[in-house]
Amino acid sequence: MSIESDFLSELTQLNSTPLETKPERFGRVTRVVGLTVEATGIAAEIGAQCLIDTREGEKPIEAEVVGFDGKHLYLMPIHYLEGIKAGSLVRFKQAQSLCGVGEKMLGRVINGLGEPIDGKGPIHYETEVALDAKAVNPMQRGAVRDVLDTGIKAINGCLTFGKGQRMGLIAGSGVGKSVLLGMLTRNTAATVVVIGLIGERGREVQEFVERTLGEAGLARAVVIAAPVDVSPVMRVKAAKLTHSVAEYFAAKGNDVLLLFDSLTRVAHAQREIGLAVGEPPTTKGYTPSVFSLLPKLIERVGVGPGPQGSISAFYTVLAEGDDRSDPIVDIARATLDGQIMLSRELADAAHYPAIDLEGSISRVATNLVSPDQMKLAQRLRRYWTLYAQKQDLIQVGAYTEKSDPELDEAIRLKGMINAFLTQTSDEVYDLGQTFTQLKQTMN
């Protein structure tokens, strides 16, 4: 019998036992501080799920154990605090977060608990999985060897993306991250797309599903949404569920594309939880648990062992105030397999997608493309960077022609390079078309 089966069997036996016979499986609320409920008389491990009774006849409030201090247990409700009072009964529910998964999730929008929120009725799940997966042995991971066609010229040509790669989309607000995610959803040659919308405005969730994604994109996708107005526990659960759903489909041999928006909002949610239980704040107020959670999430993505499929991921990272030295931006760059920097200046100039090749890199591209394509891509990046560095001199007429042959070439090719890097949201360019246009541009 598997470990998961043993656990479910034990959990079933525990829940079938009368409450009074379970020692330390119930307690009482002593006080509420901010978002945290303190309880005594109950013993439960970190991550355990409990129920807090409220007014008679109303549903109990579900809460998660986020810390303890001696005999005091700290719980954080998943939905709301209203109705909790001193002396409210706290009951143990289960030892860890479990959620249903199955093929019927395709085309649906769910919350962080796996509950459908799209008004299309209940979902019939095939099995349950834990939200916290065990770390994958690094020696059992497959290598990133195959190109994943994204249908976007700038990425296919200069920042070639592979199956099992983790890439960051780093930008400030309002520079076209959502539109780029929609293009990736519709154009990428993946069997299943799993989308996590964490900490977004509720209006943006609906707009992304109906307009940006569309019916065709939603048909092969699962959307997990936890807007900004839900509890931090729900937002973190939604982040973990997004990865668990991707792992489920990859284990069935699918090539899964995971689009996660945004890693920064998950960091904010974990910071709220950490501060509520007394963690010391560090850089920009982020608690140590933030810098522990993010790599654990990212490391769940990659090429699976043996016959399993792959999970390829794009994580959006919000550079607050366009600050590219933000601590979350730093940890993303250090953990991911590359990053795509989106520029506000390019977006203001109607250059879409607003990909700035300065600072953008795919760390596995050299293993994926031919030497000819790599040389052309490097030349294009070189000319792009040279022009960007001397742009002020060129625009004010301070640069003298023939002073620098390379810069002369960059100026001559600037219009063609811009044409190659721009693309409308309804256009699709496969790998072959991209390479052909790259040769035409640079020759």
Tab-separated table of C-alpha atoms in Angstrom:
chain	number	residue	atom	x	y	z
A	1	MET	CA	0.000	0.000	0.000
A	2	SER	CA	1.315	3.486	-0.854
A	3	ILE	CA	2.151	6.145	1.711
A	4	GLU	CA	-0.815	8.208	0.498
A	5	SER	CA	-3.179	5.238	0.866
A	6	ASP	CA	-1.880	4.555	4.388
A	7	PHE	CA	-2.448	8.183	5.311
A	8	LEU	CA	-5.991	8.268	3.902
A	9	SER	CA	-6.842	5.013	5.705
A	10	GLU	CA	-5.537	6.365	9.007
A	11	LEU	CA	-7.367	9.650	8.469
A	12	THR	CA	-10.640	7.817	7.767
A	13	GLN	CA	-10.297	5.779	10.967
A	14	LEU	CA	-9.523	8.908	12.975
A	15	ASN	CA	-12.507	10.812	11.656
A	16	SER	CA	-14.814	7.854	12.278
A	17	THR	CA	-13.897	7.823	15.989
A	18	PRO	CA	-16.225	9.800	18.310
A	19	LEU	CA	-14.813	13.236	19.123
A	20	GLU	CA	-14.735	12.580	22.879
A	21	THR	CA	-12.363	9.600	22.481
A	22	LYS	CA	-9.718	11.596	20.582
A	23	PRO	CA	-7.359	13.049	23.156
A	24	GLU	CA	-6.368	16.673	22.490
A	25	ARG	CA	-8.399	16.751	19.282
A	26	PHE	CA	-10.574	19.638	20.429
A	27	GLY	CA	-10.000	22.861	22.311
A	28	ARG	CA	-11.288	26.378	22.879
A	29	VAL	CA	-10.549	29.811	21.393
A	30	THR	CA	-8.782	32.049	23.917
A	31	ARG	CA	-8.327	35.219	21.855
A	32	VAL	CA	-8.141	36.692	18.356
A	33	VAL	CA	-5.217	38.946	17.416
A	34	GLY	CA	-5.375	40.491	13.949
A	35	LEU	CA	-5.811	37.608	11.504
A	36	THR	CA	-4.738	34.946	14.017
A	37	VAL	CA	-6.910	32.849	16.308
A	38	GLU	CA	-5.280	31.449	19.463
A	39	ALA	CA	-6.615	28.201	20.927
A	40	THR	CA	-5.681	25.948	23.850
A	41	GLY	CA	-6.446	22.336	24.691
A	42	ILE	CA	-5.918	21.083	21.129
A	43	ALA	CA	-2.801	19.464	19.683
A	44	ALA	CA	-2.196	19.671	15.936
A	45	GLU	CA	0.806	19.930	13.664
A	46	ILE	CA	1.754	22.838	11.391
A	47	GLY	CA	-0.430	22.738	8.269
A	48	ALA	CA	-3.231	20.753	9.946
A	49	GLN	CA	-6.825	21.735	9.181
A	50	CYS	CA	-9.237	22.561	12.000
A	51	LEU	CA	-12.872	23.690	12.328
A	52	ILE	CA	-13.982	26.551	14.579
A	53	ASP	CA	-17.627	26.488	15.650
A	54	THR	CA	-19.474	29.803	15.490
A	55	ARG	CA	-23.144	30.665	15.911
A	56	GLU	CA	-25.618	27.829	16.325
A	57	GLY	CA	-26.898	26.575	12.992
A	58	GLU	CA	-24.079	28.143	10.963
A	59	LYS	CA	-21.262	26.318	9.208
A	60	PRO	CA	-18.015	26.076	11.183
A	61	ILE	CA	-15.088	28.149	9.988
A	62	GLU	CA	-12.190	26.216	8.463
A	63	ALA	CA	-8.737	27.287	9.653
A	64	GLU	CA	-5.144	26.161	9.198
A	65	VAL	CA	-2.517	25.753	11.912
A	66	VAL	CA	0.253	28.266	11.186
A	67	GLY	CA	2.205	28.161	14.456
A	68	PHE	CA	2.223	27.346	18.171
A	69	ASP	CA	3.770	28.539	21.425
A	70	GLY	CA	3.739	25.987	24.202
A	71	LYS	CA	0.107	25.013	24.711
A	72	HIS	CA	-1.166	27.862	22.526
A	73	LEU	CA	-2.021	26.978	18.940
A	74	TYR	CA	-2.143	29.708	16.271
A	75	LEU	CA	-4.737	29.242	13.544
A	76	MET	CA	-5.558	31.405	10.551
A	77	PRO	CA	-9.100	31.124	9.114
A	78	ILE	CA	-9.264	30.362	5.412
A	79	HIS	CA	-12.274	32.561	4.720
A	80	TYR	CA	-13.230	35.045	7.458
A	81	LEU	CA	-13.158	35.735	11.227
A	82	GLU	CA	-16.742	36.863	11.776
A	83	GLY	CA	-18.622	34.812	14.370
A	84	ILE	CA	-15.589	33.637	16.356
A	85	LYS	CA	-15.684	34.462	20.071
A	86	ALA	CA	-13.806	33.528	23.240
A	87	GLY	CA	-14.607	29.918	24.119
A	88	SER	CA	-15.614	28.843	20.594
A	89	LEU	CA	-15.014	25.125	20.105
A	90	VAL	CA	-12.019	24.182	17.903
A	91	ARG	CA	-12.018	20.693	16.381
A	92	PHE	CA	-9.296	18.816	14.521
A	93	LYS	CA	-10.252	17.964	10.922
A	94	GLN	CA	-7.227	16.457	9.125
A	95	ALA	CA	-3.452	16.434	9.362
A	96	GLN	CA	-2.704	18.189	6.063
A	97	SER	CA	-4.312	20.016	3.148
A	98	LEU	CA	-5.755	17.663	0.528
A	99	CYS	CA	-7.483	18.604	-2.691
A	100	GLY	CA	-9.268	16.728	-5.453
A	101	VAL	CA	-7.810	16.496	-8.967
A	102	GLY	CA	-8.989	14.924	-12.201
A	103	GLU	CA	-9.444	15.293	-15.950
A	104	LYS	CA	-12.787	17.058	-15.406
A	105	MET	CA	-10.874	20.124	-14.192
A	106	LEU	CA	-10.033	21.095	-17.774
A	107	GLY	CA	-12.004	24.132	-18.855
A	108	ARG	CA	-12.916	25.078	-15.284
A	109	VAL	CA	-12.101	27.929	-12.884
A	110	ILE	CA	-11.601	26.952	-9.233
A	111	ASN	CA	-10.481	28.576	-5.986
A	112	GLY	CA	-7.643	27.606	-3.653
A	113	LEU	CA	-9.720	24.792	-2.114
A	114	GLY	CA	-10.544	23.224	-5.480
A	115	GLU	CA	-14.132	24.512	-5.396
A	116	PRO	CA	-15.555	25.652	-8.769
A	117	ILE	CA	-16.322	29.381	-8.974
A	118	ASP	CA	-17.391	29.545	-12.642
A	119	GLY	CA	-21.048	28.622	-12.119
A	120	LYS	CA	-20.779	25.447	-14.212
A	121	GLY	CA	-21.705	23.024	-11.448
A	122	PRO	CA	-19.609	20.659	-9.299
A	123	ILE	CA	-16.467	18.903	-10.507
A	124	HIS	CA	-16.171	15.119	-10.173
A	125	TYR	CA	-12.589	14.516	-9.029
A	126	GLU	CA	-10.718	11.255	-9.591
A	127	THR	CA	-8.445	11.348	-6.543
A	128	GLU	CA	-7.024	13.555	-3.804
A	129	VAL	CA	-3.465	14.871	-3.566
A	130	ALA	CA	-1.538	16.746	-0.913
A	131	LEU	CA	-0.842	20.428	-1.552
A	132	ASP	CA	2.675	20.104	-0.138
A	133	ALA	CA	4.599	17.723	-2.396
A	134	LYS	CA	7.842	16.027	-1.436
A	135	ALA	CA	11.025	17.420	-2.934
A	136	VAL	CA	12.149	15.702	-6.139
A	137	ASN	CA	15.528	13.989	-6.036
A	138	PRO	CA	17.697	16.203	-8.294
A	139	MET	CA	19.463	13.122	-9.689
A	140	GLN	CA	16.124	11.769	-10.942
A	141	ARG	CA	15.144	14.882	-12.877
A	142	GLY	CA	15.207	14.842	-16.646
A	143	ALA	CA	17.288	17.391	-18.553
A	144	VAL	CA	15.837	20.281	-20.559
A	145	ARG	CA	16.635	19.110	-24.108
A	146	ASP	CA	13.638	19.952	-26.287
A	147	VAL	CA	12.445	23.345	-27.481
A	148	LEU	CA	8.920	24.359	-26.492
A	149	ASP	CA	7.348	26.485	-29.237
A	150	THR	CA	5.703	29.546	-27.660
A	151	GLY	CA	4.486	31.073	-30.916
A	152	ILE	CA	6.167	34.393	-29.970
A	153	LYS	CA	9.071	35.499	-32.194
A	154	ALA	CA	11.040	37.378	-29.571
A	155	ILE	CA	11.051	34.347	-27.239
A	156	ASN	CA	11.511	31.644	-29.883
A	157	GLY	CA	14.341	33.526	-31.569
A	158	CYS	CA	16.338	35.235	-28.808
A	159	LEU	CA	15.195	33.643	-25.533
A	160	THR	CA	14.495	30.092	-26.677
A	161	PHE	CA	12.374	28.238	-24.131
A	162	GLY	CA	12.605	24.502	-23.396
A	163	LYS	CA	10.295	21.830	-22.005
A	164	GLY	CA	10.775	21.780	-18.258
A	165	GLN	CA	12.281	25.268	-18.040
A	166	ARG	CA	11.244	27.874	-15.448
A	167	MET	CA	11.210	31.456	-16.767
A	168	GLY	CA	10.381	34.711	-14.985
A	169	LEU	CA	8.410	37.604	-16.501
A	170	ILE	CA	9.702	40.578	-14.532
A	171	ALA	CA	7.980	43.936	-14.870
A	172	GLY	CA	6.187	46.770	-13.161
A	173	SER	CA	2.416	47.106	-13.284
A	174	GLY	CA	0.633	47.859	-16.550
A	175	VAL	CA	3.264	46.830	-19.107
A	176	GLY	CA	1.412	43.946	-20.753
A	177	LYS	CA	2.086	40.900	-18.551
A	178	SER	CA	-1.504	39.646	-18.786
A	179	VAL	CA	-1.625	40.028	-22.580
A	180	LEU	CA	1.676	38.152	-22.907
A	181	LEU	CA	0.339	35.383	-20.643
A	182	GLY	CA	-2.742	35.116	-22.853
A	183	MET	CA	-0.555	34.784	-25.961
A	184	LEU	CA	1.499	32.063	-24.263
A	185	THR	CA	-1.675	30.221	-23.265
A	186	ARG	CA	-3.111	30.214	-26.782
A	187	ASN	CA	0.103	29.737	-28.779
A	188	THR	CA	2.368	27.404	-26.778
A	189	ALA	CA	2.560	23.811	-27.984
A	190	ALA	CA	1.580	22.244	-24.637
A	191	THR	CA	-1.039	19.564	-23.998
A	192	VAL	CA	-2.434	21.125	-20.813
A	193	VAL	CA	-2.175	24.684	-19.465
A	194	VAL	CA	-2.496	25.355	-15.717
A	195	ILE	CA	-2.949	29.017	-14.780
A	196	GLY	CA	-2.609	30.426	-11.270
A	197	LEU	CA	-4.036	33.924	-10.753
A	198	ILE	CA	-2.932	34.779	-7.229
A	199	GLY	CA	-3.578	38.129	-5.570
A	200	GLU	CA	-5.089	39.765	-8.649
A	201	ARG	CA	-8.107	42.085	-8.604
A	202	GLY	CA	-11.384	40.182	-8.998
A	203	ARG	CA	-12.243	42.143	-12.137
A	204	GLU	CA	-8.944	41.121	-13.742
A	205	VAL	CA	-9.656	37.425	-13.112
A	206	GLN	CA	-12.890	37.584	-15.087
A	207	GLU	CA	-11.326	39.679	-17.860
A	208	PHE	CA	-8.401	37.264	-18.196
A	209	VAL	CA	-10.668	34.224	-18.441
A	210	GLU	CA	-13.242	35.725	-20.819
A	211	ARG	CA	-11.198	38.092	-22.995
A	212	THR	CA	-7.508	37.280	-22.791
A	213	LEU	CA	-7.885	33.487	-22.553
A	214	GLY	CA	-11.090	33.009	-24.528
A	215	GLU	CA	-13.071	29.804	-25.047
A	216	ALA	CA	-10.382	28.110	-27.151
A	217	GLY	CA	-7.679	28.782	-24.571
A	218	LEU	CA	-9.864	27.763	-21.627
A	219	ALA	CA	-10.800	24.429	-23.224
A	220	ARG	CA	-7.362	22.914	-22.477
A	221	ALA	CA	-6.677	24.931	-19.324
A	222	VAL	CA	-7.338	24.838	-15.595
A	223	VAL	CA	-7.551	28.232	-13.873
A	224	ILE	CA	-6.937	28.539	-10.126
A	225	ALA	CA	-7.972	31.990	-8.878
A	226	ALA	CA	-7.432	33.553	-5.452
A	227	PRO	CA	-8.108	37.307	-5.732
A	228	VAL	CA	-6.557	39.928	-3.504
A	229	ASP	CA	-9.596	40.087	-1.187
A	230	VAL	CA	-9.323	36.473	0.056
A	231	SER	CA	-7.290	35.515	3.114
A	232	PRO	CA	-3.501	35.081	2.853
A	233	VAL	CA	-3.922	31.391	3.729
A	234	MET	CA	-6.252	30.936	0.741
A	235	ARG	CA	-3.749	32.693	-1.562
A	236	VAL	CA	-0.897	30.433	-0.450
A	237	LYS	CA	-3.149	27.363	-0.786
A	238	ALA	CA	-4.048	28.437	-4.327
A	239	ALA	CA	-0.344	28.743	-5.193
A	240	LYS	CA	0.348	25.228	-3.926
A	241	LEU	CA	-2.779	23.822	-5.610
A	242	THR	CA	-1.671	25.291	-8.951
A	243	HIS	CA	1.544	23.264	-8.742
A	244	SER	CA	-0.272	20.129	-7.505
A	245	VAL	CA	-2.657	20.243	-10.485
A	246	ALA	CA	0.294	20.665	-12.873
A	247	GLU	CA	2.051	17.682	-11.238
A	248	TYR	CA	-1.088	15.553	-11.618
A	249	PHE	CA	-1.332	16.135	-15.376
A	250	ALA	CA	2.448	15.767	-15.873
A	251	ALA	CA	2.373	12.397	-14.073
A	252	LYS	CA	-0.047	11.234	-16.781
A	253	GLY	CA	2.575	11.955	-19.458
A	254	ASN	CA	1.370	15.411	-20.540
A	255	ASP	CA	3.588	18.353	-21.407
A	256	VAL	CA	2.134	20.957	-19.061
A	257	LEU	CA	2.551	24.725	-19.325
A	258	LEU	CA	2.198	26.467	-15.958
A	259	LEU	CA	1.487	30.212	-16.017
A	260	PHE	CA	1.710	31.792	-12.581
A	261	ASP	CA	0.658	35.390	-11.897
A	262	SER	CA	2.216	36.412	-9.630
A	263	LEU	CA	5.067	35.161	-7.480
A	264	THR	CA	5.216	38.537	-5.725
A	265	ARG	CA	1.598	38.288	-4.512
A	266	VAL	CA	2.357	34.884	-2.969
A	267	ALA	CA	5.323	36.467	-1.185
A	268	HIS	CA	2.989	39.171	0.149
A	269	ALA	CA	0.524	36.540	1.416
A	270	GLN	CA	3.255	34.538	3.151
A	271	ARG	CA	4.613	37.766	4.672
A	272	GLU	CA	1.185	38.464	6.191
A	273	ILE	CA	1.085	34.975	7.698
A	274	GLY	CA	4.653	35.195	8.997
A	275	LEU	CA	4.164	38.585	10.639
A	276	ALA	CA	0.885	37.414	12.215
A	277	VAL	CA	2.641	34.556	14.040
A	278	GLY	CA	5.598	36.670	15.142
A	279	GLU	CA	8.297	36.048	12.526
A	280	PRO	CA	10.941	38.780	12.453
A	281	PRO	CA	10.755	41.015	9.366
A	282	THR	CA	13.856	41.238	7.187
A	283	THR	CA	14.449	43.055	3.870
A	284	LYS	CA	11.385	45.169	2.943
A	285	GLY	CA	9.463	43.482	5.751
A	286	TYR	CA	9.602	40.011	4.184
A	287	THR	CA	9.826	37.213	6.756
A	288	PRO	CA	12.233	34.231	6.517
A	289	SER	CA	9.371	31.882	5.567
A	290	VAL	CA	8.900	33.858	2.323
A	291	PHE	CA	12.419	33.011	1.162
A	292	SER	CA	11.784	29.372	2.084
A	293	LEU	CA	8.400	29.046	0.341
A	294	LEU	CA	9.253	30.486	-3.084
A	295	PRO	CA	12.122	28.086	-3.986
A	296	LYS	CA	9.985	25.140	-2.818
A	297	LEU	CA	7.251	26.146	-5.263
A	298	ILE	CA	9.636	26.759	-8.153
A	299	GLU	CA	11.522	23.493	-7.645
A	300	ARG	CA	8.301	21.530	-8.203
A	301	VAL	CA	8.564	22.439	-11.901
A	302	GLY	CA	10.732	20.581	-14.409
A	303	VAL	CA	11.093	17.387	-16.428
A	304	GLY	CA	9.777	14.426	-14.482
A	305	PRO	CA	11.633	11.141	-13.961
A	306	GLY	CA	11.064	8.201	-16.310
A	307	PRO	CA	7.958	8.242	-18.516
A	308	GLN	CA	6.406	11.266	-16.809
A	309	GLY	CA	5.734	14.409	-18.782
A	310	SER	CA	7.148	17.859	-18.162
A	311	ILE	CA	6.062	21.068	-16.447
A	312	SER	CA	7.290	24.265	-18.090
A	313	ALA	CA	6.551	27.489	-16.245
A	314	PHE	CA	6.373	31.237	-16.660
A	315	TYR	CA	6.249	33.115	-13.348
A	316	THR	CA	5.380	36.800	-13.336
A	317	VAL	CA	7.311	38.873	-10.800
A	318	LEU	CA	6.141	42.383	-9.972
A	319	ALA	CA	9.035	44.828	-9.804
A	320	GLU	CA	7.447	47.341	-7.424
A	321	GLY	CA	8.147	50.849	-8.610
A	322	ASP	CA	10.050	49.288	-11.554
A	323	ASP	CA	12.783	48.392	-9.030
A	324	ARG	CA	14.749	45.513	-10.543
A	325	SER	CA	16.717	45.062	-7.288
A	326	ASP	CA	13.588	44.168	-5.283
A	327	PRO	CA	14.278	41.134	-3.007
A	328	ILE	CA	11.581	39.020	-4.698
A	329	VAL	CA	13.033	39.889	-8.112
A	330	ASP	CA	16.475	38.865	-6.809
A	331	ILE	CA	15.336	35.492	-5.459
A	332	ALA	CA	13.403	34.811	-8.683
A	333	ARG	CA	16.452	35.528	-10.832
A	334	ALA	CA	18.585	33.287	-8.621
A	335	THR	CA	16.134	30.349	-8.666
A	336	LEU	CA	14.645	30.425	-12.170
A	337	ASP	CA	16.263	29.262	-15.425
A	338	GLY	CA	16.120	32.706	-16.962
A	339	GLN	CA	14.106	35.893	-17.011
A	340	ILE	CA	12.298	38.110	-19.488
A	341	MET	CA	12.400	41.782	-18.543
A	342	LEU	CA	9.395	43.838	-19.648
A	343	SER	CA	10.056	47.554	-20.140
A	344	ARG	CA	7.663	50.390	-19.386
A	345	GLU	CA	9.457	52.587	-21.951
A	346	LEU	CA	8.815	50.031	-24.703
A	347	ALA	CA	5.177	49.642	-23.633
A	348	ASP	CA	4.735	53.429	-23.716
A	349	ALA	CA	6.143	53.387	-27.260
A	350	ALA	CA	3.551	50.732	-28.300
A	351	HIS	CA	6.307	48.107	-28.698
A	352	TYR	CA	4.486	44.857	-27.840
A	353	PRO	CA	5.345	42.487	-26.369
A	354	ALA	CA	7.474	44.965	-24.379
A	355	ILE	CA	10.432	42.578	-24.045
A	356	ASP	CA	13.706	44.335	-23.229
A	357	LEU	CA	16.623	42.152	-24.334
A	358	GLU	CA	18.891	44.004	-21.879
A	359	GLY	CA	18.756	41.877	-18.736
A	360	SER	CA	16.691	39.124	-20.403
A	361	ILE	CA	18.250	35.677	-20.740
A	362	SER	CA	17.391	32.012	-21.240
A	363	ARG	CA	20.002	29.946	-19.424
A	364	VAL	CA	19.296	26.767	-21.386
A	365	ALA	CA	19.019	28.259	-24.898
A	366	THR	CA	22.547	27.177	-25.929
A	367	ASN	CA	21.517	23.535	-25.379
A	368	LEU	CA	18.356	23.853	-27.460
A	369	VAL	CA	19.151	25.662	-30.726
A	370	SER	CA	21.637	25.254	-33.574
A	371	PRO	CA	24.947	27.185	-33.548
A	372	ASP	CA	23.732	29.227	-36.540
A	373	GLN	CA	20.618	30.429	-34.728
A	374	MET	CA	22.602	31.140	-31.567
A	375	LYS	CA	25.067	33.330	-33.502
A	376	LEU	CA	22.245	35.277	-35.158
A	377	ALA	CA	20.467	35.750	-31.823
A	378	GLN	CA	23.661	36.945	-30.150
A	379	ARG	CA	24.301	39.451	-32.966
A	380	LEU	CA	20.760	40.792	-32.661
A	381	ARG	CA	21.107	41.137	-28.877
A	382	ARG	CA	24.480	42.862	-29.354
A	383	TYR	CA	23.045	45.465	-31.745
A	384	TRP	CA	19.984	46.001	-29.535
A	385	THR	CA	22.176	46.651	-26.488
A	386	LEU	CA	24.609	48.913	-28.352
A	387	TYR	CA	21.777	51.090	-29.652
A	388	ALA	CA	20.141	51.262	-26.189
A	389	GLN	CA	23.422	52.361	-24.585
A	390	LYS	CA	23.995	55.156	-27.143
A	391	GLN	CA	20.371	56.079	-27.740
A	392	ASP	CA	20.571	59.515	-26.104
A	393	LEU	CA	23.621	60.483	-28.191
A	394	ILE	CA	21.973	59.284	-31.392
A	395	GLN	CA	18.686	61.086	-30.775
A	396	VAL	CA	20.297	64.460	-30.043
A	397	GLY	CA	22.592	64.135	-33.057
A	398	ALA	CA	25.814	63.968	-31.009
A	399	TYR	CA	26.954	60.704	-32.608
A	400	THR	CA	29.137	60.993	-35.710
A	401	GLU	CA	28.587	58.345	-38.373
A	402	LYS	CA	31.485	55.880	-38.961
A	403	SER	CA	32.894	56.514	-35.475
A	404	ASP	CA	31.909	52.952	-34.521
A	405	PRO	CA	31.203	50.429	-37.339
A	406	GLU	CA	29.217	48.159	-35.015
A	407	LEU	CA	27.019	51.005	-33.845
A	408	ASP	CA	26.523	52.098	-37.464
A	409	GLU	CA	25.239	48.602	-38.214
A	410	ALA	CA	22.992	48.700	-35.117
A	411	ILE	CA	21.487	52.010	-36.294
A	412	ARG	CA	20.944	50.638	-39.806
A	413	LEU	CA	19.199	47.487	-38.515
A	414	LYS	CA	17.221	49.140	-35.702
A	415	GLY	CA	13.954	49.288	-37.642
A	416	MET	CA	14.195	45.665	-38.806
A	417	ILE	CA	15.103	44.467	-35.301
A	418	ASN	CA	12.071	46.289	-33.876
A	419	ALA	CA	9.880	44.689	-36.532
A	420	PHE	CA	11.201	41.246	-35.607
A	421	LEU	CA	10.644	41.744	-31.861
A	422	THR	CA	7.095	43.120	-32.132
A	423	GLN	CA	3.987	41.022	-32.645
A	424	THR	CA	0.244	41.529	-32.244
A	425	SER	CA	-1.667	39.393	-29.775
A	426	ASP	CA	-3.463	37.424	-32.505
A	427	GLU	CA	-0.327	36.564	-34.532
A	428	VAL	CA	1.479	33.222	-34.176
A	429	TYR	CA	5.002	32.422	-35.446
A	430	ASP	CA	6.295	28.877	-35.112
A	431	LEU	CA	9.967	27.974	-34.714
A	432	GLY	CA	10.593	27.628	-38.466
A	433	GLN	CA	9.018	30.991	-39.305
A	434	THR	CA	10.941	32.625	-36.473
A	435	PHE	CA	14.327	31.338	-37.686
A	436	THR	CA	13.561	32.424	-41.258
A	437	GLN	CA	12.674	35.954	-40.137
A	438	LEU	CA	15.722	36.089	-37.853
A	439	LYS	CA	18.006	35.276	-40.829
A	440	GLN	CA	16.285	37.856	-43.010
A	441	THR	CA	16.610	40.507	-40.306
A	442	MET	CA	20.312	39.963	-39.605
A	443	ASN	CA	21.385	39.385	-43.223
